[in-house]
């Protein structure tokens, strides 16, 4: 698998094995952005004294984005602006330089950091970030987000979280983790399948499908209190929950009236009303960011394809044509594109299509790649893939240039979905 | 008398095991207790036909011992070769109104999990409809789908996939 990807990427290739100290997972990065910004991150003064290196989190985040080239700071270790000799860094090819100090006090950790423009010799950011000791990785993610935004112009997503299902033999766990796969928290663990996790727009709740009562039932669970409620438990299958971006309504799929059809409901499960009437399988609804449209998968035309309909009713249009079948559509955060899983000749690809032009682009080389979802900044797409014979999490940049594979320690990672900004 | 009952139970257990080696671990969970009790007479079991007392559902020679229908890729209608099986179950259910069966639709992994959940439901509903037409009453039947979530076989090839594209008739015990 790895070898094949490498061959496919021959030419512009950068392979890094970032094995984290806590060894929760291994991350492989393949490819590089078109314009990589050379930046040097000097380990913060005092970083070696805290349990989790902030420097390691920041450099890991920036590396994985594929948009930065990390310039080795060895031999120089300025921590405050007065210690910086800009020509030292210009010689090494760095355009930006991050320096700072970190200290622990009363169970809290505070990092004071600065981002400097090496060429203009100016200060771009001067900021203090603090958190409790157990959230030290969050400090690193926050700093990486600030550096990313300042240098690329796009908002960073390193502080966001992802949800996925881990399957180990017959044991299923619903997991929430940081966007880099660390800091895993188990939301639900059981011996029956769990599928289709979905984030509430404020990130406080997860909806999901559980088979614990013998059939597919949709639950909504608070990530703070862990309390949960049944959203839909009708006869047959209840599935595919998703929130509208304003959080005021949800779409889901029920078979209570026959085949899988799409329904709208209030987030408390009330006011359930059917909105598709095809008699085919209509599933995987996803709201457009403005809440006006739903993308969904349907086999009403013979094979499973992507369709779009106005939420308030009106003509439904088919969006995907050509060879193969298509599944799991998700709008980009700006509403201009959608990603989906494309099945052709026995291989699954992650694909993206422009809603305006209808132009479809394959973002991956194909394999067993399913269930894509955009990062909230629209720059990365998370999906389920396979590596070393296991289900893994993977991301690809929205231009298809940078890919990474995240290997969890054991079991199959499935059904990933990227959460909102915190 | 007590002895006879126990040996019939044993016959039934053996029959169930022989006909379905790879399925229904849950339904057979209570098995170990009587088997160990009866360990001193292992030879007797196969020799006793005990026909009259055996529910035809437990007769390994009956068509009813077969409890799965199979499908081509992305197809949900009951295939010709499986129709006699479904019709036999319909007849049995119509004659045994105290019996309930769960129809569990399953799919291979070529599709999204959600699409396959819909396809598995359609497979189970297809069997349910045929059972009703054959005389079973709706109250005896429940159709559910596991989509691709409970595969019998997990390799990415057709020999595996064809085992996973099925509806199981799972009788309540």
Coordinates of C-alpha atoms in Angstrom, one line a residue:
Chain A
X1 CA 0.0 0.0 0.0
X2 CA 2.6 2.5 1.1
X3 CA 4.9 1.4 -1.7
X4 CA 2.3 1.9 -4.3
X5 CA 1.5 5.4 -3.0
X6 CA 5.1 6.2 -3.0
X7 CA 5.5 5.1 -6.6
X8 CA 2.5 7.2 -7.5
X9 CA 4.0 10.2 -6.0
X10 CA 7.5 9.7 -7.5
X11 CA 9.1 13.1 -8.1
X12 CA 7.8 15.5 -5.5
X13 CA 8.2 13.4 -2.4
X14 CA 8.7 14.0 1.2
X15 CA 8.3 11.2 3.6
X16 CA 8.4 11.8 7.3
X17 CA 7.8 9.4 10.1
X18 CA 6.7 11.5 13.0
X19 CA 6.6 9.0 15.8
X20 CA 5.2 10.7 18.8
X21 CA 6.6 10.3 22.3
X22 CA 3.3 9.0 23.6
X23 CA 3.2 6.5 20.8
X24 CA -0.6 6.6 20.5
X25 CA -0.3 6.5 16.8
X26 CA 2.1 6.8 13.9
X27 CA 1.7 9.4 11.2
X28 CA 3.1 9.2 7.7
X29 CA 3.1 12.2 5.5
X30 CA 3.3 11.9 1.7
X31 CA 3.7 14.7 -0.7
X32 CA 4.2 18.4 -0.1
X33 CA 2.4 21.6 -0.8
X34 CA 3.3 23.6 -3.9
X35 CA 4.7 26.5 -2.0
X36 CA 6.2 25.5 1.3
X37 CA 6.9 28.3 3.7
X38 CA 10.3 27.8 5.4
X39 CA 9.9 28.4 9.1
X40 CA 12.1 27.6 12.1
X41 CA 10.6 26.7 15.5
X42 CA 13.1 27.1 18.3
X43 CA 12.3 24.9 21.3
X44 CA 10.9 27.3 23.9
X45 CA 13.0 28.0 26.9
X46 CA 11.8 25.6 29.6
X47 CA 10.2 23.3 27.1
X48 CA 12.4 20.4 28.3
X49 CA 11.1 20.8 31.8
X50 CA 7.4 20.1 31.1
X51 CA 6.0 16.6 30.6
X52 CA 4.8 17.1 27.0
X53 CA 7.0 19.1 24.7
X54 CA 5.0 22.0 23.2
X55 CA 7.7 22.3 20.5
X56 CA 6.9 18.7 19.4
X57 CA 3.2 19.5 19.1
X58 CA 3.8 22.7 17.1
X59 CA 6.3 21.2 14.7
X60 CA 4.1 18.1 14.3
X61 CA 1.1 20.2 13.4
X62 CA 2.9 22.4 10.9
X63 CA 4.6 19.4 9.3
X64 CA 1.4 17.5 8.8
X65 CA -0.2 20.4 7.0
X66 CA 2.3 20.0 4.2
X67 CA 2.5 23.8 3.8
X68 CA 5.7 24.4 5.8
X69 CA 9.3 23.4 5.5
X70 CA 10.8 23.2 9.0
X71 CA 14.2 24.8 9.2
X72 CA 16.5 23.1 11.7
X73 CA 17.3 25.5 14.6
X74 CA 20.2 23.5 15.9
X75 CA 23.0 25.6 17.4
X76 CA 20.9 28.7 18.0
X77 CA 18.4 29.0 20.7
X78 CA 17.1 32.5 21.2
X79 CA 14.0 32.8 23.5
X80 CA 13.5 36.6 23.4
X81 CA 13.8 39.1 20.6
X82 CA 17.0 40.6 22.0
X83 CA 18.7 37.2 21.5
X84 CA 17.7 37.0 17.8
X85 CA 20.3 37.7 15.2
X86 CA 18.2 37.8 12.0
X87 CA 21.1 37.1 9.5
X88 CA 21.6 33.7 11.3
X89 CA 18.1 32.7 10.2
X90 CA 18.2 34.3 6.8
X91 CA 21.3 32.2 6.0
X92 CA 19.4 29.0 6.9
X93 CA 16.6 30.0 4.6
X94 CA 14.0 30.6 7.2
X95 CA 11.4 33.2 6.4
X96 CA 9.7 33.1 9.8
X97 CA 11.0 32.2 13.2
X98 CA 9.1 31.2 16.3
X99 CA 10.6 31.7 19.7
X100 CA 9.4 31.8 23.3
X101 CA 9.4 30.5 26.8
X102 CA 7.3 28.1 28.8
X103 CA 6.7 27.8 32.5
X104 CA 4.6 25.7 34.8
X105 CA 3.0 27.2 37.9
X106 CA 0.2 26.0 40.2
X107 CA -0.9 23.3 37.8
X108 CA -1.1 25.6 34.8
X109 CA 1.3 26.0 32.0
X110 CA 1.9 29.3 30.2
X111 CA 3.8 29.7 27.0
X112 CA 4.8 33.1 25.8
X113 CA 5.7 33.1 22.2
X114 CA 6.6 35.3 19.3
X115 CA 6.5 34.8 15.6
X116 CA 9.1 36.9 13.8
X117 CA 9.4 37.8 10.1
X118 CA 13.1 37.1 9.3
X119 CA 13.2 39.0 6.0
X120 CA 11.5 42.2 7.3
X121 CA 12.9 41.7 10.8
X122 CA 9.6 42.5 12.4
X123 CA 7.4 40.9 15.0
X124 CA 4.2 39.2 13.6
X125 CA 2.7 37.8 16.7
X126 CA 3.5 38.2 20.5
X127 CA 1.1 36.2 22.6
X128 CA 0.8 34.3 25.8
X129 CA -1.2 31.0 25.8
X130 CA -2.0 29.1 29.0
X131 CA -3.9 26.0 29.9
X132 CA -4.0 23.4 32.7
X133 CA -1.2 20.9 32.8
X134 CA -3.3 18.1 31.4
X135 CA -4.2 20.2 28.4
X136 CA -0.6 21.1 27.4
X137 CA -1.1 19.7 23.9
X138 CA -3.9 22.3 23.4
X139 CA -1.3 25.0 24.0
X140 CA 0.8 23.6 21.2
X141 CA -2.2 23.3 18.8
X142 CA -3.2 26.9 19.6
X143 CA 0.2 28.2 18.8
X144 CA 0.4 26.2 15.6
X145 CA -3.0 27.6 14.6
X146 CA -1.8 31.2 15.1
X147 CA 1.4 30.5 13.1
X148 CA -0.6 28.8 10.4
X149 CA -3.1 31.6 10.1
X150 CA -0.5 34.4 10.1
X151 CA 1.7 32.7 7.4
X152 CA -1.0 31.2 5.1
X153 CA -3.9 33.6 5.6
X154 CA -6.2 30.7 6.4
X155 CA -7.6 29.7 9.8
X156 CA -5.8 26.7 11.3
X157 CA -7.6 23.6 12.4
X158 CA -5.1 22.1 14.8
X159 CA -7.3 22.8 17.8
X160 CA -10.3 21.0 16.3
X161 CA -11.3 17.5 17.1
X162 CA -12.4 14.5 15.1
X163 CA -14.7 11.6 15.9
X164 CA -14.5 8.0 14.6
X165 CA -15.4 4.5 15.4
X166 CA -12.8 2.0 16.4
X167 CA -13.6 -1.7 15.7
X168 CA -11.6 -4.4 17.4
X169 CA -12.9 -7.9 16.7
X170 CA -16.5 -7.5 17.9
X171 CA -15.9 -4.5 20.2
X172 CA -16.9 -1.1 18.9
X173 CA -15.8 2.2 20.4
X174 CA -16.9 5.7 19.5
X175 CA -13.8 7.9 19.9
X176 CA -13.3 11.7 20.0
X177 CA -9.6 12.8 19.5
X178 CA -7.6 15.9 18.7
X179 CA -7.2 16.5 15.0
X180 CA -3.7 14.9 15.2
X181 CA -5.3 11.7 16.6
X182 CA -3.9 12.2 20.1
X183 CA -5.9 12.7 23.3
X184 CA -8.4 10.0 22.5
X185 CA -11.5 9.8 24.6
X186 CA -14.0 7.0 24.4
X187 CA -17.6 8.3 24.2
X188 CA -19.2 4.8 24.0
X189 CA -17.8 1.3 24.0
X190 CA -19.9 -1.8 23.3
X191 CA -20.1 -5.1 21.5
X192 CA -22.6 -4.0 18.9
X193 CA -21.8 -1.8 15.8
X194 CA -21.7 2.0 16.0
X195 CA -21.7 4.1 12.8
X196 CA -22.2 7.5 11.4
X197 CA -21.0 9.9 14.1
X198 CA -22.1 13.5 13.4
X199 CA -21.0 16.7 15.3
X200 CA -23.4 19.3 16.5
X201 CA -22.3 22.7 15.1
X202 CA -21.1 23.9 18.5
X203 CA -19.1 20.7 19.1
X204 CA -20.9 19.9 22.3
X205 CA -22.8 16.8 21.1
X206 CA -22.4 13.8 18.9
X207 CA -25.2 12.0 17.1
X208 CA -24.6 8.4 16.0
X209 CA -26.2 5.1 15.1
X210 CA -26.0 2.3 17.5
X211 CA -27.1 -1.3 17.1
X212 CA -27.2 -2.1 20.9
X213 CA -30.9 -2.8 20.9
X214 CA -30.7 -5.1 17.9
X215 CA -31.4 -2.6 15.2
X216 CA -30.1 0.8 14.0
X217 CA -31.2 3.6 16.4
X218 CA -30.1 7.2 16.4
X219 CA -28.8 8.7 19.6
X220 CA -27.6 12.2 20.6
X221 CA -25.0 12.3 23.3
X222 CA -23.5 15.3 25.2
X223 CA -19.7 15.3 25.2
X224 CA -19.7 17.2 28.5
X225 CA -22.2 15.3 30.6
X226 CA -22.1 12.0 28.6
X227 CA -25.9 12.0 28.9
X228 CA -27.7 10.8 25.8
X229 CA -31.2 10.7 24.4
X230 CA -32.8 8.7 21.6
X231 CA -33.4 10.9 18.6
X232 CA -35.2 8.2 16.5
X233 CA -36.2 4.6 17.2
X234 CA -38.8 3.6 14.7
X235 CA -39.1 0.1 13.3
X236 CA -36.5 -0.9 10.8
X237 CA -33.4 1.3 10.6
X238 CA -32.9 4.8 11.9
X239 CA -29.7 6.3 10.7
X240 CA -27.5 9.0 9.0
X241 CA -28.1 11.9 11.4
X242 CA -26.7 15.3 10.6
X243 CA -27.3 18.9 11.9
X244 CA -27.9 22.0 9.9
X245 CA -25.2 24.5 10.5
X246 CA -27.4 26.8 12.6
X247 CA -28.1 23.8 14.8
X248 CA -31.9 24.3 14.5
X249 CA -32.8 21.2 12.6
X250 CA -31.5 17.7 11.8
X251 CA -31.9 15.4 8.9
X252 CA -31.9 11.7 9.3
X253 CA -32.9 8.5 7.4
X254 CA -35.8 6.3 8.5
X255 CA -37.3 3.1 7.0
X256 CA -40.5 3.3 9.0
X257 CA -42.6 4.1 5.9
X258 CA -40.8 1.6 3.6
X259 CA -37.3 2.0 2.0
X260 CA -34.7 4.4 3.4
X261 CA -36.0 8.0 3.0
X262 CA -34.8 11.4 4.3
X263 CA -36.7 13.1 7.1
X264 CA -36.2 16.4 9.0
X265 CA -36.6 16.7 12.7
X266 CA -35.9 19.1 15.5
X267 CA -32.8 18.3 17.5
X268 CA -35.0 17.0 20.3
X269 CA -36.5 14.4 18.0
X270 CA -39.8 16.2 17.6
X271 CA -41.6 17.3 14.5
X272 CA -40.4 14.5 12.3
X273 CA -41.4 15.0 8.7
X274 CA -40.5 13.1 5.5
X275 CA -38.9 15.1 2.7
X276 CA -38.0 12.5 0.0
X277 CA -40.6 10.3 -1.6
X278 CA -38.7 8.2 -4.1
X279 CA -39.2 4.6 -2.9
X280 CA -35.5 4.2 -3.7
X281 CA -32.7 4.3 -1.1
X282 CA -32.2 8.0 -0.2
X283 CA -29.5 8.4 2.4
X284 CA -26.5 10.4 3.8
X285 CA -28.1 13.8 3.8
X286 CA -25.8 16.8 4.3
X287 CA -26.9 20.4 4.7
X288 CA -25.3 23.2 2.6
X289 CA -23.6 25.8 4.9
X290 CA -26.5 28.3 4.2
X291 CA -29.0 25.6 5.1
X292 CA -30.9 25.9 1.8
X293 CA -29.9 22.5 0.2
X294 CA -29.3 18.9 1.1
X295 CA -26.9 16.7 -0.7
X296 CA -27.7 13.0 -0.5
X297 CA -27.0 9.6 -1.9
X298 CA -29.7 7.8 -3.9
X299 CA -30.1 4.8 -6.2
X300 CA -33.3 6.2 -7.7
X301 CA -31.6 6.3 -11.1
X302 CA -30.4 2.7 -10.9
X303 CA -27.0 3.1 -9.3
X304 CA -26.0 5.0 -6.1
X305 CA -25.3 8.6 -7.1
X306 CA -25.2 12.1 -5.5
X307 CA -28.3 14.3 -5.7
X308 CA -29.2 17.7 -4.4
X309 CA -32.6 19.0 -3.3
X310 CA -33.8 22.2 -1.7
X311 CA -34.6 21.7 2.0
X312 CA -37.9 23.5 1.6
X313 CA -38.9 21.3 -1.3
X314 CA -38.5 21.8 -5.1
X315 CA -36.8 20.0 -7.9
X316 CA -34.1 17.4 -7.1
X317 CA -31.1 17.4 -9.4
X318 CA -28.6 14.6 -10.0
X319 CA -25.0 15.8 -9.6
X320 CA -22.8 12.8 -10.5
X321 CA -22.7 11.0 -13.8
X322 CA -20.3 8.8 -15.6
X323 CA -18.8 5.4 -14.7
X324 CA -19.1 4.0 -11.2
X325 CA -21.2 4.9 -8.3
X326 CA -20.9 7.6 -5.7
X327 CA -21.6 7.9 -2.0
X328 CA -21.3 10.0 1.2
X329 CA -21.4 13.6 -0.1
X330 CA -20.3 16.5 2.2
X331 CA -20.3 20.2 1.3
X332 CA -17.1 22.2 1.6
X333 CA -17.4 24.9 4.3
X334 CA -17.6 27.6 1.7
X335 CA -20.4 25.7 -0.1
X336 CA -18.7 25.7 -3.4
X337 CA -17.6 22.1 -3.6
X338 CA -18.5 18.7 -2.3
X339 CA -16.4 15.7 -1.5
X340 CA -17.7 12.1 -1.8
X341 CA -16.5 8.5 -2.1
X342 CA -16.3 7.3 -5.7
X343 CA -16.5 3.5 -6.4
X344 CA -15.2 2.4 -9.8
X345 CA -13.9 -1.0 -10.9
X346 CA -13.8 -2.3 -7.3
X347 CA -11.8 0.6 -5.9
X348 CA -12.9 3.5 -3.7
X349 CA -11.5 7.0 -4.3
X350 CA -12.0 10.3 -2.5
X351 CA -13.3 12.7 -5.1
X352 CA -14.3 16.4 -5.1
X353 CA -16.7 18.1 -7.4
X354 CA -17.3 21.8 -8.1
X355 CA -21.0 22.6 -7.7
X356 CA -20.9 25.4 -10.2
X357 CA -19.0 23.7 -13.1
X358 CA -19.8 20.0 -12.3
X359 CA -16.0 19.3 -12.7
X360 CA -15.0 16.2 -10.7
X361 CA -11.5 15.6 -9.4
X362 CA -10.0 12.5 -7.9
X363 CA -8.0 13.4 -4.8
X364 CA -6.6 10.0 -4.0
X365 CA -5.0 7.1 -5.9
X366 CA -7.8 4.8 -4.9
X367 CA -8.0 1.7 -2.6
X368 CA -10.4 1.3 0.2
X369 CA -11.2 5.0 0.8
X370 CA -14.5 6.0 2.2
X371 CA -16.5 8.6 4.2
X372 CA -14.7 11.9 3.5
X373 CA -15.4 15.1 5.6
X374 CA -13.8 18.6 5.3
X375 CA -11.8 20.2 8.1
X376 CA -13.7 23.4 9.1
X377 CA -11.2 25.6 7.1
X378 CA -11.9 23.5 3.9
X379 CA -8.2 22.9 3.4
X380 CA -8.0 19.2 4.4
X381 CA -10.3 16.2 4.0
X382 CA -10.4 13.4 6.6
X383 CA -11.4 9.9 5.4
X384 CA -11.3 6.2 6.2
X385 CA -8.6 4.3 4.5
X386 CA -6.6 1.1 4.9
X387 CA -3.0 0.4 5.6
X388 CA -1.0 -2.5 6.9
X389 CA -4.2 -4.5 6.7
X390 CA -6.1 -2.3 9.0
X391 CA -8.7 0.4 8.8
X392 CA -6.9 3.8 9.4
X393 CA -7.6 7.5 9.3
X394 CA -6.2 9.5 6.5
X395 CA -6.3 13.1 5.3
X396 CA -5.7 14.7 1.9
X397 CA -5.3 18.4 1.2
X398 CA -8.1 19.8 -0.9
X399 CA -5.7 20.2 -3.8
X400 CA -4.8 16.5 -3.5
X401 CA -1.0 17.3 -3.0
X402 CA -0.5 16.3 0.6
X403 CA -1.6 13.1 2.2
X404 CA -1.2 11.6 5.6
X405 CA -2.0 8.3 7.2
X406 CA -2.7 8.0 10.9
X407 CA -2.2 4.6 12.3
X408 CA -4.0 4.0 15.6
X409 CA -2.5 1.5 17.9
X410 CA -4.9 -1.3 17.3
X411 CA -8.2 -2.2 15.6
X412 CA -9.9 -0.7 12.6
X413 CA -10.6 3.1 12.5
X414 CA -13.9 3.7 10.6
X415 CA -16.5 6.4 9.9
X416 CA -14.3 9.4 10.7
X417 CA -15.8 12.9 10.8
X418 CA -14.1 16.2 11.4
X419 CA -15.5 18.4 14.1
X420 CA -16.2 22.2 14.1
X421 CA -13.9 25.0 15.3
X422 CA -13.8 25.0 19.1
Chain B
X1 CA -39.3 -39.8 31.3
X2 CA -36.9 -37.2 32.5
X3 CA -34.1 -39.1 30.8
X4 CA -35.9 -39.1 27.5
X5 CA -36.5 -35.4 27.6
X6 CA -32.9 -34.7 28.2
X7 CA -31.7 -36.9 25.3
X8 CA -34.1 -35.2 22.9
X9 CA -32.7 -31.9 23.9
X10 CA -29.3 -33.3 23.1
X11 CA -30.4 -34.5 19.7
X12 CA -31.7 -31.1 18.9
X13 CA -28.5 -29.4 19.9
X14 CA -26.5 -31.7 17.8
X15 CA -28.8 -31.2 14.9
X16 CA -28.6 -27.4 15.2
X17 CA -24.8 -27.5 15.4
X18 CA -24.5 -29.8 12.4
X19 CA -26.7 -27.7 10.1
X20 CA -25.3 -24.3 11.0
X21 CA -21.6 -24.5 12.0
X22 CA -20.9 -20.9 11.5
X23 CA -23.9 -19.0 12.7
X24 CA -26.1 -18.1 15.6
X25 CA -23.7 -18.2 18.5
X26 CA -26.1 -16.2 20.6
X27 CA -29.1 -18.5 20.1
X28 CA -27.0 -21.5 21.1
X29 CA -25.5 -19.9 24.1
X30 CA -27.5 -22.0 26.6
X31 CA -26.2 -25.2 25.1
X32 CA -23.2 -26.2 27.3
X33 CA -25.2 -27.1 30.5
X34 CA -27.3 -30.1 29.2
X35 CA -24.4 -31.4 27.1
X36 CA -22.1 -31.8 30.1
X37 CA -24.8 -33.4 32.1
X38 CA -25.3 -36.0 29.4
X39 CA -21.7 -36.7 28.8
X40 CA -21.8 -40.4 29.8
X41 CA -24.0 -41.4 26.9
X42 CA -22.5 -39.8 23.9
X43 CA -23.2 -42.7 21.5
X44 CA -26.9 -42.8 22.1
X45 CA -27.7 -39.4 20.7
X46 CA -27.3 -39.9 16.9
X47 CA -29.1 -43.2 17.1
X48 CA -32.3 -41.8 18.4
X49 CA -34.4 -40.2 15.7
X50 CA -37.1 -39.0 18.1
X51 CA -39.0 -37.7 15.0
X52 CA -42.3 -37.0 16.5
X53 CA -41.1 -34.7 19.2
X54 CA -38.7 -32.7 16.9
X55 CA -39.9 -29.3 15.7
X56 CA -39.3 -29.4 11.9
X57 CA -37.3 -26.2 12.5
X58 CA -34.7 -28.3 14.2
X59 CA -34.6 -31.1 11.7
X60 CA -31.3 -30.9 9.8
X61 CA -32.8 -32.7 6.9
X62 CA -35.7 -30.1 6.5
X63 CA -35.4 -27.2 4.1
X64 CA -36.2 -25.1 7.2
X65 CA -32.7 -25.8 8.5
X66 CA -31.5 -23.4 5.8
X67 CA -32.0 -19.9 7.1
X68 CA -30.2 -17.5 4.7
X69 CA -31.0 -16.1 1.3
X70 CA -28.2 -14.8 -0.8
X71 CA -28.0 -12.0 -3.4
X72 CA -25.9 -10.6 -6.3
X73 CA -24.2 -7.3 -5.8
X74 CA -26.5 -4.4 -5.0
X75 CA -29.6 -6.5 -5.5
X76 CA -32.3 -7.0 -2.9
X77 CA -35.0 -9.2 -4.5
X78 CA -35.1 -12.8 -3.3
X79 CA -33.5 -15.0 -6.0
X80 CA -35.3 -17.9 -7.7
X81 CA -33.1 -20.5 -6.0
X82 CA -34.0 -19.1 -2.6
X83 CA -37.8 -18.9 -3.1
X84 CA -38.6 -22.5 -2.1
X85 CA -36.7 -21.9 1.2
X86 CA -38.6 -18.6 1.9
X87 CA -41.9 -20.3 1.0
X88 CA -41.2 -23.2 3.3
X89 CA -40.6 -20.8 6.2
X90 CA -43.8 -19.0 5.3
X91 CA -45.7 -22.2 5.6
X92 CA -44.1 -23.1 8.9
X93 CA -44.8 -19.7 10.3
X94 CA -48.4 -19.9 9.2
X95 CA -48.8 -23.2 10.9
X96 CA -46.9 -22.1 14.1
X97 CA -48.3 -18.8 15.0
X98 CA -46.4 -18.8 18.3
X99 CA -43.1 -18.6 16.4
X100 CA -41.5 -15.2 15.6
X101 CA -38.6 -14.6 13.2
X102 CA -36.2 -11.7 12.8
X103 CA -35.1 -11.0 9.2
X104 CA -31.6 -9.6 9.3
X105 CA -30.3 -8.0 6.1
X106 CA -26.6 -7.8 5.4
X107 CA -24.4 -6.5 2.6
X108 CA -20.9 -6.7 1.3
X109 CA -18.6 -3.7 1.9
X110 CA -18.8 -2.2 -1.6
X111 CA -20.9 0.9 -0.8
X112 CA -21.0 3.4 2.0
X113 CA -22.1 2.1 5.4
X114 CA -25.2 4.1 5.2
X115 CA -26.2 3.0 1.7
X116 CA -25.6 -0.6 2.8
X117 CA -27.8 -0.1 5.8
X118 CA -30.5 0.8 3.4
X119 CA -29.8 -2.0 1.1
X120 CA -29.7 -4.6 3.9
X121 CA -33.1 -3.3 5.1
X122 CA -34.5 -3.7 1.6
X123 CA -33.2 -7.3 1.5
X124 CA -34.8 -8.1 4.8
X125 CA -38.0 -6.3 3.8
X126 CA -38.1 -8.4 0.6
X127 CA -38.0 -11.6 2.6
X128 CA -40.6 -10.3 5.0
X129 CA -43.0 -9.4 2.2
X130 CA -42.6 -12.9 0.7
X131 CA -43.2 -14.5 4.1
X132 CA -46.4 -12.5 4.5
X133 CA -47.6 -13.5 1.1
X134 CA -46.9 -17.1 2.0
X135 CA -49.2 -16.9 5.0
X136 CA -47.0 -15.6 7.9
X137 CA -48.6 -12.7 9.8
X138 CA -46.9 -9.4 10.2
X139 CA -46.8 -9.8 13.9
X140 CA -44.5 -12.8 13.7
X141 CA -41.9 -10.8 11.6
X142 CA -39.4 -8.1 12.2
X143 CA -37.0 -6.9 9.6
X144 CA -33.7 -5.1 10.5
X145 CA -30.5 -4.3 8.7
X146 CA -26.9 -4.6 9.8
X147 CA -25.6 -3.2 6.5
X148 CA -22.0 -4.1 6.2
X149 CA -21.4 -3.9 10.0
X150 CA -21.6 -7.6 10.8
X151 CA -19.7 -9.4 8.0
X152 CA -19.4 -13.2 8.1
X153 CA -16.1 -12.9 6.2
X154 CA -13.8 -9.8 6.1
X155 CA -11.5 -10.2 3.1
X156 CA -11.9 -7.9 0.1
X157 CA -12.8 -10.6 -2.5
X158 CA -15.9 -12.1 -4.0
X159 CA -15.8 -15.4 -2.2
X160 CA -16.2 -13.3 1.0
X161 CA -18.6 -10.8 -0.4
X162 CA -21.1 -13.4 -1.6
X163 CA -21.3 -14.8 2.0
X164 CA -22.0 -11.3 3.3
X165 CA -24.8 -10.4 0.9
X166 CA -27.6 -12.2 2.6
X167 CA -30.7 -12.1 4.8
X168 CA -30.7 -14.4 7.8
X169 CA -33.9 -15.7 9.2
X170 CA -33.3 -15.7 12.9
X171 CA -36.0 -17.4 14.9
X172 CA -36.7 -16.2 18.5
X173 CA -36.0 -19.0 20.9

